[in-house]
Short mmCIF file of C-alpha atoms in Angstrom, two decimals:
data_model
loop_
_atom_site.label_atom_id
_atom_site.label_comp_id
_atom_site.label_asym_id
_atom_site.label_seq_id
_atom_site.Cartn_x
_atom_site.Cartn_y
_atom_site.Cartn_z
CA UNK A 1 26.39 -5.27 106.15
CA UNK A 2 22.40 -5.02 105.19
CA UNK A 3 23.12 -1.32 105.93
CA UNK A 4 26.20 -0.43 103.84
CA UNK A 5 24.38 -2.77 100.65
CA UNK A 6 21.86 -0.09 101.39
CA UNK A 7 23.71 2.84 100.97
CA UNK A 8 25.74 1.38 97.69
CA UNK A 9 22.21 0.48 96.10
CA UNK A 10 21.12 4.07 96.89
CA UNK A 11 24.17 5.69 96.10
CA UNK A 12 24.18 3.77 92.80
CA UNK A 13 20.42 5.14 92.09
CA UNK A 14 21.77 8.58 92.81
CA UNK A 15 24.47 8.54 90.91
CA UNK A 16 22.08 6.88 87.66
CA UNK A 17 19.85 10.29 88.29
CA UNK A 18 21.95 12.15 88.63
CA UNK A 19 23.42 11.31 85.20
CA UNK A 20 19.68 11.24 83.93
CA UNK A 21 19.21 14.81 84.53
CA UNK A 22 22.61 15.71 83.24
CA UNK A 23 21.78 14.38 79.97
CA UNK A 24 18.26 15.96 79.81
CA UNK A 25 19.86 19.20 80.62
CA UNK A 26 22.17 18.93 77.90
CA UNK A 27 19.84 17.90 75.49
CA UNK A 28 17.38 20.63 76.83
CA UNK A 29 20.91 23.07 75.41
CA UNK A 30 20.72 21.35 72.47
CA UNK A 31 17.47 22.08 71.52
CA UNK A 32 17.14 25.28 72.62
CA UNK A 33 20.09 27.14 70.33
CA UNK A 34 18.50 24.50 67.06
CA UNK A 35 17.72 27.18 64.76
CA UNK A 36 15.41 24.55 62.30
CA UNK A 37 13.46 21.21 62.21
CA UNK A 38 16.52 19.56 60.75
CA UNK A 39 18.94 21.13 63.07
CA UNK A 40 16.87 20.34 65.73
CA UNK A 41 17.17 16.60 64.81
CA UNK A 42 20.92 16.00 64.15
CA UNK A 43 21.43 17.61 67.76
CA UNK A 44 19.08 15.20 69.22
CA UNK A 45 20.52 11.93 67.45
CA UNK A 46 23.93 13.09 67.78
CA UNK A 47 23.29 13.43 71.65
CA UNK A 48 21.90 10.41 71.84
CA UNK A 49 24.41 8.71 70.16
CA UNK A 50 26.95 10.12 72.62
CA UNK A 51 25.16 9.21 75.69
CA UNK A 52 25.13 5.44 74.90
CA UNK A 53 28.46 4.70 72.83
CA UNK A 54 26.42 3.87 69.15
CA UNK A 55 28.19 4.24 66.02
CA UNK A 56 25.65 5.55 64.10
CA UNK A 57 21.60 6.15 64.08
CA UNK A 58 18.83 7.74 62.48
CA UNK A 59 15.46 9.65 63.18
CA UNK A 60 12.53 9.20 60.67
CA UNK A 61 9.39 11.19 60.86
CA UNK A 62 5.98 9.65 60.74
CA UNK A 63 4.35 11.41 57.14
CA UNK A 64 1.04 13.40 57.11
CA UNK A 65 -0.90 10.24 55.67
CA UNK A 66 0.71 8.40 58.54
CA UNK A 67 1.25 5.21 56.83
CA UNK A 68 5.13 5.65 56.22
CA UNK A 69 8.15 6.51 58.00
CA UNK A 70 10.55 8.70 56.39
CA UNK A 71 14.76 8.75 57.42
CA UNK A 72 15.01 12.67 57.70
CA UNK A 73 18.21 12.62 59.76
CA UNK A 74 20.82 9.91 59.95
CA UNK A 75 24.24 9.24 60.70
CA UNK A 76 26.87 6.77 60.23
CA UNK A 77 27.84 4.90 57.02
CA UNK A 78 24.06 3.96 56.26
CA UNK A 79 24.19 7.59 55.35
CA UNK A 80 23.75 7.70 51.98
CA UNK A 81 21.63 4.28 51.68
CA UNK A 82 18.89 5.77 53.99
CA UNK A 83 18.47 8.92 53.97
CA UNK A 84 14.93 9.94 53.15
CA UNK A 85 14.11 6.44 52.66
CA UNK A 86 10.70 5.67 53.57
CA UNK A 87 9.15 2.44 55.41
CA UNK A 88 5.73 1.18 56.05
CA UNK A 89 4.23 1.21 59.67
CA UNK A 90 5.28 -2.13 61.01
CA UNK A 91 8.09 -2.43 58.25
CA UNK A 92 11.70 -3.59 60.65
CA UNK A 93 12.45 -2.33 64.05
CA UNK A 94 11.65 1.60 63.48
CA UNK A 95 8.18 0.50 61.73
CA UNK A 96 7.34 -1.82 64.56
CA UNK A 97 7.78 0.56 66.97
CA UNK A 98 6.19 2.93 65.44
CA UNK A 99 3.24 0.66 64.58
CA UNK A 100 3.04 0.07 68.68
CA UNK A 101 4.47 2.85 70.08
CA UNK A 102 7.28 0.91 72.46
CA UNK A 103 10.80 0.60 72.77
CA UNK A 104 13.09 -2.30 71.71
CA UNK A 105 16.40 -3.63 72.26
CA UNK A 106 17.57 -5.85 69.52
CA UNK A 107 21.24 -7.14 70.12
CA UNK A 108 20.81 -9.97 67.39
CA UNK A 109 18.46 -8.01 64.90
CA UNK A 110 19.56 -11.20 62.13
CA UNK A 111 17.80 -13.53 64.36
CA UNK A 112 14.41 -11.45 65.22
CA UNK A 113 11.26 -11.59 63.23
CA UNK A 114 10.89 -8.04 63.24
CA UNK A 115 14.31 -7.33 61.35
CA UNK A 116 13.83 -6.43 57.84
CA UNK A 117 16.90 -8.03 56.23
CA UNK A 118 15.91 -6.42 52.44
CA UNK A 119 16.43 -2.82 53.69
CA UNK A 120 19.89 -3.79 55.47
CA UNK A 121 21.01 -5.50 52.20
CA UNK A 122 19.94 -2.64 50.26
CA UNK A 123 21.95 0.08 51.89
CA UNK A 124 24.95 -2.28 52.51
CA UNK A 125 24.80 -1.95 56.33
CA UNK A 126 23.93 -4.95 58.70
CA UNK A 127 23.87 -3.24 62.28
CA UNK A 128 24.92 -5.89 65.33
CA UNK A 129 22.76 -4.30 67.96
CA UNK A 130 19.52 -1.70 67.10
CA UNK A 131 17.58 0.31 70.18
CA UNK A 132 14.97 2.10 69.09
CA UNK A 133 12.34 4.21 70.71
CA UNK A 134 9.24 6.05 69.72
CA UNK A 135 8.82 9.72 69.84
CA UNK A 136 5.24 10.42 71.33
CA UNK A 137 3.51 13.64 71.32
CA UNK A 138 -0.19 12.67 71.80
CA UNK A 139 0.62 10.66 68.77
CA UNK A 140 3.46 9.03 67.46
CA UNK A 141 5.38 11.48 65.40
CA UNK A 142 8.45 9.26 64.89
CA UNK A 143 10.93 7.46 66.37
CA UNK A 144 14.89 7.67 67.04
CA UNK A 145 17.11 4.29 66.33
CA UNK A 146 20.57 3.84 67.37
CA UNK A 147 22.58 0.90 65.99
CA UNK A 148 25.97 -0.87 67.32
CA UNK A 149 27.16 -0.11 71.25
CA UNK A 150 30.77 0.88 71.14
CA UNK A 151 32.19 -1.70 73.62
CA UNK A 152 34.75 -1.22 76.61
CA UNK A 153 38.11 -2.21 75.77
CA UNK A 154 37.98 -4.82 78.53
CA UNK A 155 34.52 -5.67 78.12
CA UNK A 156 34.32 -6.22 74.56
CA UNK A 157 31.03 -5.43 72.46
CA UNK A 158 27.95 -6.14 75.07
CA UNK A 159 25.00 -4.53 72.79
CA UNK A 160 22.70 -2.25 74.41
CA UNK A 161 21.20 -2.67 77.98
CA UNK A 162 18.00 -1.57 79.86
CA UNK A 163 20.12 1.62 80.95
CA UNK A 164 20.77 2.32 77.21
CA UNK A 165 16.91 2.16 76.57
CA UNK A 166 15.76 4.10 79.58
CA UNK A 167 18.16 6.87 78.63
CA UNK A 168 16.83 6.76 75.12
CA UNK A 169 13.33 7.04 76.20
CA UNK A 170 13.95 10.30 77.57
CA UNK A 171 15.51 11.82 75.19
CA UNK A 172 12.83 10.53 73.24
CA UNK A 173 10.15 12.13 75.09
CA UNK A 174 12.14 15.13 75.11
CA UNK A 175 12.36 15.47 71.65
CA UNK A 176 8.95 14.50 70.70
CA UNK A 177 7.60 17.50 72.68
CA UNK A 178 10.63 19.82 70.37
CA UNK A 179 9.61 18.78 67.19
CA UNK A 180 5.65 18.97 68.00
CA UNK A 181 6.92 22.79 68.93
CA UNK A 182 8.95 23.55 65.89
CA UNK A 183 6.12 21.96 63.73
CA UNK A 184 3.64 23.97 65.09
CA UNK A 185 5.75 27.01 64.73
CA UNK A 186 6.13 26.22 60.99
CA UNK A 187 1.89 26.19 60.64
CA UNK A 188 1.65 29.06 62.36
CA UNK A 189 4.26 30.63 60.65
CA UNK A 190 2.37 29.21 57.18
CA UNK A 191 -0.76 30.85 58.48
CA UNK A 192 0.63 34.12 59.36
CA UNK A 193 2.09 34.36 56.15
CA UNK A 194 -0.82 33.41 54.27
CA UNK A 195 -2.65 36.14 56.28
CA UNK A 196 0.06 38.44 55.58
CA UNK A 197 -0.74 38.19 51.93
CA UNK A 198 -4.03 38.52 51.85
CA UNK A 199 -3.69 42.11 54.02
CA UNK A 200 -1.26 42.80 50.99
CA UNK A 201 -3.75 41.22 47.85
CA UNK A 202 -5.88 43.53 49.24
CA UNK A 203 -3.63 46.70 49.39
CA UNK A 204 -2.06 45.56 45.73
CA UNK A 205 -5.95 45.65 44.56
CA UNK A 206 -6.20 49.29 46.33
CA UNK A 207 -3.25 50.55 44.54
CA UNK A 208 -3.71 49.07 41.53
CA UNK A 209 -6.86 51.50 41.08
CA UNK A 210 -4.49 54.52 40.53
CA UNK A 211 -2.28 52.92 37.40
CA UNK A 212 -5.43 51.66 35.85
CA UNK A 213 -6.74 55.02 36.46
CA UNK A 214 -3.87 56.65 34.44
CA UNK A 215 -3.71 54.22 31.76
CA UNK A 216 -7.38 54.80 31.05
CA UNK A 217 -7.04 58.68 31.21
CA UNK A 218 -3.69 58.20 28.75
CA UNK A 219 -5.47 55.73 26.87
CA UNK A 220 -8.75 58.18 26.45
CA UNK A 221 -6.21 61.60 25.61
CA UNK A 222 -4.55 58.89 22.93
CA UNK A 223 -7.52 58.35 20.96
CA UNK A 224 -8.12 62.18 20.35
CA UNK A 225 -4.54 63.37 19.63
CA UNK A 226 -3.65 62.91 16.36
CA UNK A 227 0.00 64.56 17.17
CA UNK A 228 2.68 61.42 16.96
CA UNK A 229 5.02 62.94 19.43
CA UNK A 230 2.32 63.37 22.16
CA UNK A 231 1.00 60.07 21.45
CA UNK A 232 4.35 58.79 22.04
CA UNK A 233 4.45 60.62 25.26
CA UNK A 234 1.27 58.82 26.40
CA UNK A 235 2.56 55.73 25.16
CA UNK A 236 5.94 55.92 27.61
CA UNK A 237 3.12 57.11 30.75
CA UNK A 238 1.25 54.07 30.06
CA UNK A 239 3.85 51.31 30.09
CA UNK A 240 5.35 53.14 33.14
CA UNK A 241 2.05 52.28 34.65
CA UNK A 242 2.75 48.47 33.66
CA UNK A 243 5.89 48.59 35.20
CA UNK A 244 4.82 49.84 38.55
CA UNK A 245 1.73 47.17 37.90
CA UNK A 246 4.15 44.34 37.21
CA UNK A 247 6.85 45.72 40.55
CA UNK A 248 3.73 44.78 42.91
CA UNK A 249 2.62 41.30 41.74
CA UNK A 250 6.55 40.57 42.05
CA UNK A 251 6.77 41.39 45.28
CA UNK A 252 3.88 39.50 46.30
CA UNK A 253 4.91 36.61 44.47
CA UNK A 254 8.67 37.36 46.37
CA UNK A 255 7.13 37.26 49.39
CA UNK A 256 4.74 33.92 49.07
CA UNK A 257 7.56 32.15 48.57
CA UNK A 258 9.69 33.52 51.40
CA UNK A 259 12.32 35.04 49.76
CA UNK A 260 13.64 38.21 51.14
CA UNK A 261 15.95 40.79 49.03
CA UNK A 262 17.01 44.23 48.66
CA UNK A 263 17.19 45.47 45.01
CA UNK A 264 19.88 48.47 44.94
CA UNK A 265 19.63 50.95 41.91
CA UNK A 266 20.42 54.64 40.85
CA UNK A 267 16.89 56.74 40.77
CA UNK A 268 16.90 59.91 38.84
CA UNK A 269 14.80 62.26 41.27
CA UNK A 270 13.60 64.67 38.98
CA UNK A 271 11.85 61.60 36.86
CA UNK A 272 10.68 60.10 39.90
CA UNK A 273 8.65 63.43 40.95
CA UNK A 274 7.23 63.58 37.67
CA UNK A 275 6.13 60.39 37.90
CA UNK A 276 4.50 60.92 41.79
CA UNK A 277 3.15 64.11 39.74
CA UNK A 278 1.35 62.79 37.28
CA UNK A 279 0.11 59.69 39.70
CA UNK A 280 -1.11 62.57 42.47
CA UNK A 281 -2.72 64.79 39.83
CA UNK A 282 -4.77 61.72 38.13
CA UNK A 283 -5.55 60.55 41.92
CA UNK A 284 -7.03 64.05 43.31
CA UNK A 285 -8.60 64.52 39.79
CA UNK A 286 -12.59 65.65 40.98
CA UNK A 287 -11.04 66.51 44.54
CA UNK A 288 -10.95 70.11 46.06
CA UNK A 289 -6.83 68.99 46.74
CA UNK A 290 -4.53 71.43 45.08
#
């Protein structure tokens, strides 16, 4: 008998792993085909949600001053009420565990002191049973709540249990170590950038040499013709020169701020050689380049 309570306590403990991994694997999927921060996040909550029967949750982000928690992601009819809602370090379940970096189960939150009854009658929602867990990564970035276990038909509504929170945890830690990655992929991505333009400041300032160039030249030929039709002539060279001046900040400009486009237009080739012309010729002026 000793034996076969063995086995069933072991088989038990398999079976609990084995369910463990399965749900690390999937939310290893998850994360991996998230093509954003905020992505990212609805596929974790959203999984976690799943794996322990809760009607709704929410993930909120620990900000760069690291005195506030803000909702970036939740779900469930809090929706509206909470998202990007902020709350103090220690403020109701999510700030406590924040504030001390461990999990909670809460299947009266009315009754505990760390319930923050002001927030729950501000967005209309007062959850039955809250699990929350902090997402580490060297620091704690965050941290994932879920609110109101989905009972069994037969079982009625039990709230959350220590399998609920364990499960949590690792999806937790799971998603800590995503969202440290993504961030980091975002700074380097700012930094790259940010490098990027300065390699292209400094071939705008190049290349900005050859309109000045012209419009000086144009400007110089200008003050000695008294002829009204060449000085006309210059006149169209030199705003030309503007234009080309005023294409390259844009694109600079275009490109600080991310955007990406293709502009599609009819060019007149025999213009645009005179242009390259008259931008070559002023550019080899002094130079043995025929």
């Amino acid at each position: 008998v000793a034996k076969n309570v063995e086995l069933v306590a072991a088989q038990e403990k398999l079976e609990q792993k084995s369910f463990e991994l399965n749900v690390l694997f999937e939310v290893e999927q998850q994360l991996a085909s998230a093509l954003d921060l905020d992505e990212l996040l609805d596929r974790i909550l959203h999984q976690a949600m799943a794996v322990t029967s809760a009607a709704a949750g929410s993930i909120a982000l620990r900000q760069l001053d690291g005195g506030e928690l803000r909702f970036t992601t939740v779900a469930g009819p809090a929706t509206s009420g909470l998202l990007h809602r902020t709350v103090r370090m220690g403020q109701g379940f999510i700030g406590w565990c924040a504030a001390h970096g461990q999990a909670v189960i809460a299947n009266d939150p009315a009754s505990d002191p760390r319930h923050a009854p002001d927030i729950a009658r501000e967005v209309g929602f007062a959850p039955r049973h809250l699990l929350c867990a902090p997402l580490i990564a060297e620091d704690v970035v965050g941290v994932i709540e879920l609110v109101d276990k989905v009972g069994e038909p037969l079982r009625g509504e039990q709230g959350f249990d220590d399998s609920d929170l364990k499960l949590l945890t690792l999806i937790a830690g799971q998603a800590a170590k995503a969202i440290q990655l993504a961030r980091s992929r975002v700074e380097q991505s700012k930094q790259d950038r940010l490098a990027s333009i300065g390699r292209m400041l400094a071939g705008v300032l190049h290349d900005l040499k050859t309109p000045m160039t012209i419009i000086s030249g144009y400007a110089q030929l200008m003050a000695q013709s008294e002829d009204g039709d060449q000085r006309t002539h210059f006149v169209e060279h030199i705003l030309r020169q503007f234009d080309i001046m005023s294409g390259m900040t844009r694109e600079v400009l275009a490109f600080a701020r991310g955007e990406r486009g293709v502009m599609i237009r009819k060019v007149y080739l025999h213009k645009f050689f005179d242009e390259v012309v008259t931008q070559l010729r002023t550019a080899f002026a002094g130079r043995p380049i025929a």
